[in-house]
PDB file of C-alpha atoms in Angstrom:
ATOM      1  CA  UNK A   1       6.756  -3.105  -5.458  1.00 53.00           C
ATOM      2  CA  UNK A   2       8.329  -0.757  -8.190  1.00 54.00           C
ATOM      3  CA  UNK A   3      11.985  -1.244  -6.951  1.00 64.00           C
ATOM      4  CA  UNK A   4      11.096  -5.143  -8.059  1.00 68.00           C
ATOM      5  CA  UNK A   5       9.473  -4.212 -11.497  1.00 72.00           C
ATOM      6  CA  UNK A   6      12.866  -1.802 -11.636  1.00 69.00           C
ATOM      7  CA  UNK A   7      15.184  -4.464 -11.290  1.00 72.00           C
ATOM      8  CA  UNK A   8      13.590  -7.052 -13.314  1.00 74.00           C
ATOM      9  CA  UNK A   9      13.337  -4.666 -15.938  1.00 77.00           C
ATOM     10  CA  UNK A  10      17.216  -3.462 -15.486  1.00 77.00           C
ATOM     11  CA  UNK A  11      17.856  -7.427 -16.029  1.00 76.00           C
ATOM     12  CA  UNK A  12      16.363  -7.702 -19.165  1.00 79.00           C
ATOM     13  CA  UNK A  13      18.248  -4.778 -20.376  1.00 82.00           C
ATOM     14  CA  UNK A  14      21.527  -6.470 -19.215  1.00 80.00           C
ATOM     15  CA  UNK A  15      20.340  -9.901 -21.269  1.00 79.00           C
ATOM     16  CA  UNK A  16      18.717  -8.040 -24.065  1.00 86.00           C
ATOM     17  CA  UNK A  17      22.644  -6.029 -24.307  1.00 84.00           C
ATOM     18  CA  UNK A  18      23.995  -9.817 -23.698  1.00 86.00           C
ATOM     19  CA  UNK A  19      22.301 -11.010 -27.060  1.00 87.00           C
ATOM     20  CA  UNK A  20      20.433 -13.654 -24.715  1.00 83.00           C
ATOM     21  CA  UNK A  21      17.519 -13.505 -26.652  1.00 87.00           C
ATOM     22  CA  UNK A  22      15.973 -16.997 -25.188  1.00 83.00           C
ATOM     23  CA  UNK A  23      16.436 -15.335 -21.492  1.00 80.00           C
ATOM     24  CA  UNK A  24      15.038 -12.161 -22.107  1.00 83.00           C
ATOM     25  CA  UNK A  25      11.908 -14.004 -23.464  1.00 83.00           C
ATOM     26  CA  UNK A  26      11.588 -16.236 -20.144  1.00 81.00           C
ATOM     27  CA  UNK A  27      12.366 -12.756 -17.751  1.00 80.00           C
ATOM     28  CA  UNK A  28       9.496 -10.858 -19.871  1.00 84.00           C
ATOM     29  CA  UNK A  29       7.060 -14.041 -20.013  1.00 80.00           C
ATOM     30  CA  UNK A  30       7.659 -14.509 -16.172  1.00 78.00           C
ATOM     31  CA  UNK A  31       6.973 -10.687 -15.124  1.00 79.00           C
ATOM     32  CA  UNK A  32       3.980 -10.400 -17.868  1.00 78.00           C
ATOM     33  CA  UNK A  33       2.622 -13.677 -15.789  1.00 77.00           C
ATOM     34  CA  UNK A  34       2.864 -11.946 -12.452  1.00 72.00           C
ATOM     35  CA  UNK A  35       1.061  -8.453 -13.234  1.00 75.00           C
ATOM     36  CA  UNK A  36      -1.495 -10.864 -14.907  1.00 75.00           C
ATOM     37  CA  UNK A  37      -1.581 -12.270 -11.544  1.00 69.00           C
ATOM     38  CA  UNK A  38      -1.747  -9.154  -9.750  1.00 65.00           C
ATOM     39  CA  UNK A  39      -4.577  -7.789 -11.939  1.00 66.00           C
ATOM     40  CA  UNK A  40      -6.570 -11.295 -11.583  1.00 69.00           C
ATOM     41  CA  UNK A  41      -6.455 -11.046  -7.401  1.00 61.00           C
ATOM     42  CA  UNK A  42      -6.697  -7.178  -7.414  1.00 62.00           C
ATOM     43  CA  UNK A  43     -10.441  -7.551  -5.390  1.00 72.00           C
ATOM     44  CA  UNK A  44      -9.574 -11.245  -3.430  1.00 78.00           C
ATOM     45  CA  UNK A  45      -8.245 -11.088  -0.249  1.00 87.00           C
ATOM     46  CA  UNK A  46      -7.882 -14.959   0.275  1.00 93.00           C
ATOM     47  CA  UNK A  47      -6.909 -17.512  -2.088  1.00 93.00           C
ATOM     48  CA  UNK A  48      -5.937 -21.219  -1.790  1.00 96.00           C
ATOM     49  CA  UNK A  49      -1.520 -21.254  -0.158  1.00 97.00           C
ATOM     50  CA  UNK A  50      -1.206 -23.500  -3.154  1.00 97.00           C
ATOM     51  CA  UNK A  51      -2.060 -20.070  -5.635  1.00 93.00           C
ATOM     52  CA  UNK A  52       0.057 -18.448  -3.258  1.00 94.00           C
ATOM     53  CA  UNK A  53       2.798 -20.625  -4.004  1.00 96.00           C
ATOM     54  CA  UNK A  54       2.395 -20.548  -7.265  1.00 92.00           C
ATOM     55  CA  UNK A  55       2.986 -16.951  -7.344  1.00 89.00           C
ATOM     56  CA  UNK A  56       5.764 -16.963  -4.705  1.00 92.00           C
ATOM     57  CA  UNK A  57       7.562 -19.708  -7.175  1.00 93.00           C
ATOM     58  CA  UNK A  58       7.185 -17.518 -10.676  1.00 89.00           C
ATOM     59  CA  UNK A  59       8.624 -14.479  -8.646  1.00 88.00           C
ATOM     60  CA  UNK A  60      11.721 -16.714  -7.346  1.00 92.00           C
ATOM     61  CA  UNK A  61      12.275 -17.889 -10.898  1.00 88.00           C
ATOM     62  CA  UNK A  62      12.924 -13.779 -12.058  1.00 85.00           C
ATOM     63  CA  UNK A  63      15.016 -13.182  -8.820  1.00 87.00           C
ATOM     64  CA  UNK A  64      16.697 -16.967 -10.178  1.00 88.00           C
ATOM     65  CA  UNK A  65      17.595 -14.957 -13.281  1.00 82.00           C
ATOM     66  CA  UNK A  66      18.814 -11.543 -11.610  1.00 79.00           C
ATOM     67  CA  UNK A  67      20.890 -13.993  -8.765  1.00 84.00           C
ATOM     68  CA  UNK A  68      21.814 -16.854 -11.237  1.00 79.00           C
ATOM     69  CA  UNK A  69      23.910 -19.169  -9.568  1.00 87.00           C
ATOM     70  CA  UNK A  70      24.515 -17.047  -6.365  1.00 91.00           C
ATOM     71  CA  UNK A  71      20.778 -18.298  -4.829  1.00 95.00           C
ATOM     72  CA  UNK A  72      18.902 -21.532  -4.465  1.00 95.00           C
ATOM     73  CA  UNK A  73      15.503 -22.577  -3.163  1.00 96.00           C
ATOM     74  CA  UNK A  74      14.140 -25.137  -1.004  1.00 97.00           C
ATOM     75  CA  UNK A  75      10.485 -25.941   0.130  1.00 97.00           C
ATOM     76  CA  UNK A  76       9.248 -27.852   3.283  1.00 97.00           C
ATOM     77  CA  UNK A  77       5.250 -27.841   2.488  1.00 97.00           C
ATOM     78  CA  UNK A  78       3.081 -29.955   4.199  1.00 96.00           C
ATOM     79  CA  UNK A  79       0.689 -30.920   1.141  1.00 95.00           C
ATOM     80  CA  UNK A  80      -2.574 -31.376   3.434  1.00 95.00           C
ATOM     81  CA  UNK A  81      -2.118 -26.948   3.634  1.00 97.00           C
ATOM     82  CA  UNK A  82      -2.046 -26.484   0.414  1.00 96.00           C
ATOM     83  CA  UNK A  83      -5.496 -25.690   0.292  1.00 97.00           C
ATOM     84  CA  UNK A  84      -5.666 -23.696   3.331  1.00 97.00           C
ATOM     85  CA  UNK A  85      -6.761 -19.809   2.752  1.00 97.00           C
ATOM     86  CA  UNK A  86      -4.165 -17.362   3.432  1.00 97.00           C
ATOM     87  CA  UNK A  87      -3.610 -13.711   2.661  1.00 95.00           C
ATOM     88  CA  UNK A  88      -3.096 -13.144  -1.591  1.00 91.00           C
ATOM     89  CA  UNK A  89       0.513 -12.254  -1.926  1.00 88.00           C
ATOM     90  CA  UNK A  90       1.520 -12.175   1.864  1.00 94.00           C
ATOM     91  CA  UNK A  91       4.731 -14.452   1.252  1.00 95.00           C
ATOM     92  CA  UNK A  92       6.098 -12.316  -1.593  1.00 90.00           C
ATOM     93  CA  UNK A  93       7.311  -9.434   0.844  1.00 90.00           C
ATOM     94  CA  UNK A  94       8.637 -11.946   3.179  1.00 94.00           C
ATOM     95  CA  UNK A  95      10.852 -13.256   0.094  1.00 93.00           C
ATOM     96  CA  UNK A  96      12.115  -9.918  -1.203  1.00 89.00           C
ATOM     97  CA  UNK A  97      13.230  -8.882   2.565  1.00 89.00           C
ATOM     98  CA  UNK A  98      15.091 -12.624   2.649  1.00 93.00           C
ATOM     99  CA  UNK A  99      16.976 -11.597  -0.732  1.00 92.00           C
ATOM    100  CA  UNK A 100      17.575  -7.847  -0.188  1.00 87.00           C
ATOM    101  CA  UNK A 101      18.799  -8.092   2.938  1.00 88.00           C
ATOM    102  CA  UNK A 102      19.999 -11.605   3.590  1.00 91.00           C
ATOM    103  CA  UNK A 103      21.208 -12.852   0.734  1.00 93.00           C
ATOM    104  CA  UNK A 104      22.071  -9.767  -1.622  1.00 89.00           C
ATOM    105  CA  UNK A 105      24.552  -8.511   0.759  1.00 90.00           C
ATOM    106  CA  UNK A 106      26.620 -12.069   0.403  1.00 91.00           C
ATOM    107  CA  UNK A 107      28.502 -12.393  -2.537  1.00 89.00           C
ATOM    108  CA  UNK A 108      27.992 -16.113  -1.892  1.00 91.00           C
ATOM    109  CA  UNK A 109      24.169 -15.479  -1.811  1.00 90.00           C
ATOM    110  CA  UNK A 110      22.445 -18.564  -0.104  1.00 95.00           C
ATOM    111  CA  UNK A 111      19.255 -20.130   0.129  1.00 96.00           C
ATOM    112  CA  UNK A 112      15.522 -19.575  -0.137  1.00 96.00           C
ATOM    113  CA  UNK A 113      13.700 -21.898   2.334  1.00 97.00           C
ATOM    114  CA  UNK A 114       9.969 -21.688   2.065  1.00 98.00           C
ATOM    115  CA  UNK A 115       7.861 -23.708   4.689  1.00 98.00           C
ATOM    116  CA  UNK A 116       4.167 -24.569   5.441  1.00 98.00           C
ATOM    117  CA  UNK A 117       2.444 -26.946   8.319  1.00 97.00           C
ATOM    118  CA  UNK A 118      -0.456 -27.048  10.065  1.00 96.00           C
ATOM    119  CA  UNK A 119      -0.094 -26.937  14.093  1.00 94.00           C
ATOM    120  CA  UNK A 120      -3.347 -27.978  15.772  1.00 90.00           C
ATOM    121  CA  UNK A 121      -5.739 -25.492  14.182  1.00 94.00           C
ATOM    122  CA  UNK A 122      -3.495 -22.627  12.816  1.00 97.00           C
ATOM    123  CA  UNK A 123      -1.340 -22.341   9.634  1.00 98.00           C
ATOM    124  CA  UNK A 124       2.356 -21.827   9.843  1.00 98.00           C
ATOM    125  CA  UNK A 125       4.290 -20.228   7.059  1.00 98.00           C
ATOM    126  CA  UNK A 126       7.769 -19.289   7.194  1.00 98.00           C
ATOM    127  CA  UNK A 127      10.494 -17.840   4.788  1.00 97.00           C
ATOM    128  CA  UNK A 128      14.115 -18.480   6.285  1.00 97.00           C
ATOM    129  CA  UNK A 129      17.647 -17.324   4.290  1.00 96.00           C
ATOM    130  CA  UNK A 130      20.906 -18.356   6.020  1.00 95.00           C
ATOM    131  CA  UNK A 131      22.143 -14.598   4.862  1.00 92.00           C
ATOM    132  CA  UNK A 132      23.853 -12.265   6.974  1.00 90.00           C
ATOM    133  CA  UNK A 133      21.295 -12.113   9.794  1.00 85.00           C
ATOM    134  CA  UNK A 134      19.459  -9.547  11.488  1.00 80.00           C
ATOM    135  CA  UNK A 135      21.457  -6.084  12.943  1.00 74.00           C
ATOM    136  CA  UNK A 136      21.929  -7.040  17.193  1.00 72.00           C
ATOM    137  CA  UNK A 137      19.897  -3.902  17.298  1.00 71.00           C
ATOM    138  CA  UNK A 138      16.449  -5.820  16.339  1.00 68.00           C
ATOM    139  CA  UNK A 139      13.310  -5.474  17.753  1.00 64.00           C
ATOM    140  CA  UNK A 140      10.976  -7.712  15.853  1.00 60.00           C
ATOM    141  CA  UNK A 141       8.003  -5.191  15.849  1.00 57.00           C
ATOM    142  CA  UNK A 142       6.730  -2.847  13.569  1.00 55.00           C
ATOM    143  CA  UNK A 143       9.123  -0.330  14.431  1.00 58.00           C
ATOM    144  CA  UNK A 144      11.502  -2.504  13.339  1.00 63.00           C
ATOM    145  CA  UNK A 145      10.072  -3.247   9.909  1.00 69.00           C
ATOM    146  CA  UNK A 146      10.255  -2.128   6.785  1.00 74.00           C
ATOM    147  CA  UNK A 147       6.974  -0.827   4.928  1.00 78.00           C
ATOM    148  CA  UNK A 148       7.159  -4.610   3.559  1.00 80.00           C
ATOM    149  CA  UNK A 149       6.795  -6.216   6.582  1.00 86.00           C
ATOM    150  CA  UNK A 150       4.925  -3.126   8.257  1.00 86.00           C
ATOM    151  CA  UNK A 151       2.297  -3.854   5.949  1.00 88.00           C
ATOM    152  CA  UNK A 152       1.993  -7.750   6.686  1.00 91.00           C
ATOM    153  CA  UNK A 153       1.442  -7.317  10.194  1.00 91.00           C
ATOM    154  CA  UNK A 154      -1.242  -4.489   9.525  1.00 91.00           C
ATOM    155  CA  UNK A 155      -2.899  -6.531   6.732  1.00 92.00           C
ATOM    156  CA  UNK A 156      -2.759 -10.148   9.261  1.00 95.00           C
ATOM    157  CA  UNK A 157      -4.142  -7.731  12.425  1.00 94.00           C
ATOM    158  CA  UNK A 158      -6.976  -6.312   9.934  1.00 93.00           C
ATOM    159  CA  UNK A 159      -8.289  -9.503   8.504  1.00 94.00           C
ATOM    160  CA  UNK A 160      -7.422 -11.419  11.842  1.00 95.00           C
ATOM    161  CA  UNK A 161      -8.289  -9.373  14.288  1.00 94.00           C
ATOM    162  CA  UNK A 162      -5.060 -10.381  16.344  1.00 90.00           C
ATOM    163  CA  UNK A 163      -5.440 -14.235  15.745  1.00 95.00           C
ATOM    164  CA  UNK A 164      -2.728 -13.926  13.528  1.00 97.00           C
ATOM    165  CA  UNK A 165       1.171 -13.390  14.456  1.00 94.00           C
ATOM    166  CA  UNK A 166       3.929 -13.171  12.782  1.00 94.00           C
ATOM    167  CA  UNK A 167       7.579 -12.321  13.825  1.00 92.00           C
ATOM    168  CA  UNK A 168      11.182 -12.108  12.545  1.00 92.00           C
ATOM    169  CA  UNK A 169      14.494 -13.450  14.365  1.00 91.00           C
ATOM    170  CA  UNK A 170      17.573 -14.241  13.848  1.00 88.00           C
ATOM    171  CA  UNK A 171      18.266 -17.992  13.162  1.00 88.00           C
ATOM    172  CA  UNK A 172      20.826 -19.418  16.056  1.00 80.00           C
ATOM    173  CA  UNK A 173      22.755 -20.663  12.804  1.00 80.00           C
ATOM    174  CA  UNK A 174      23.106 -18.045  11.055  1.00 83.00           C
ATOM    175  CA  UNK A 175      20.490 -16.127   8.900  1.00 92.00           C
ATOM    176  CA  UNK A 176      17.039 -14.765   9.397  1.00 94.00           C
ATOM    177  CA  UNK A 177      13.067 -16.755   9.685  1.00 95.00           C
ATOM    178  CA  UNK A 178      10.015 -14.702   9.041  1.00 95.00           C
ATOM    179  CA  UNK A 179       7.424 -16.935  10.062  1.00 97.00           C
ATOM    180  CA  UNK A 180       3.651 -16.463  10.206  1.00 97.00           C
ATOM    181  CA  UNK A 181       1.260 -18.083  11.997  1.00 97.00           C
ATOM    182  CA  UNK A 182      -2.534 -18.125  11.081  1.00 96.00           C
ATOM    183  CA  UNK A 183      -5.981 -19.274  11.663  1.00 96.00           C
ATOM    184  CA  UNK A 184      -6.511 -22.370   9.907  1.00 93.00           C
ATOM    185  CA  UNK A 185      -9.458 -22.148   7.282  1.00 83.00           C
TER     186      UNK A 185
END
């Protein structure tokens, strides 16, 4: 996502103009940690959700940096998924639509919630912001989405072979949950 590497570079610009030596050094040690992730998965297509989280977490502490005090984070995982397989980096683009479009928009920003339980034998994930919602006009289908979540649904219907779901709505109190739901391995 080179809008994301754009940004987080743009914000180490601002701290490096700042003086803030100490946070330009976390910002540059965080990103160098996530391309070294991205280069270490670049052939796996299934990793353990605790790696997943992992990753999901380092990328949430740049966007803490770029959002400072205008977004928090809160987890619900269940720890007996932790070591269930899911798709390598399929909650990042589920994040960046909860900041761009939820929570960016808000000067207030909001909250991150990230979620994981097991329901008989399938994996639910979900990312939920209580932004500023989806547009009425929603569809929840790829025509709908964004090349982001375009390319979830491909990459879940590919290595699921339509086992795997996930969908988008608007939260009754306010905000949005993207929420997948996923064979159990």
């Amino acid at each position: 996502h080179p809008h994301f590497l754009f940004n987080t570079l743009n914000a180490v610009t601002v701290l490096a103009k700042d003086g803030d030596a100490a946070a330009v050094a976390r910002m540059l040690t965080l990103l160098s940690g996530l391309l070294r992730d991205v280069l270490r998965t670049d052939d796996v297509q299934l990793i353990p959700l605790s790696s997943e989280l992992a990753f999901s977490r380092q990328y949430l502490e740049i966007e803490l940096v770029r959002f400072a005090d205008r977004l928090r984070i809160s987890e619900s995982i269940d720890q007996e998924t932790e070591q269930a397989l899911v798709p390598v980096f399929i909650l990042q683009p589920l994040i960046e639509n909860a900041l761009r479009h939820g929570l960016a928009p808000r000067a207030s920003g909001g909250t991150i919630t990230l979620h994981a339980r097991k329901a008989d034998a399938m994996l639910e994930l979900a990312v939920r912001d209580d932004g500023v919602g989806l547009p009425a006009t929603w569809g929840n289908d790829d025509d709908c989405y964004g090349i982001g979540l375009t390319n979830v649904s491909a990459r879940l219907r590919e290595l699921y072979a339509g086992r795997a779901t996930m969908t988008v709505v608007r939260e009754s109190a306010g905000g949005t949950c993207a929420s997948i739901r996923l064979p159990l391995s």
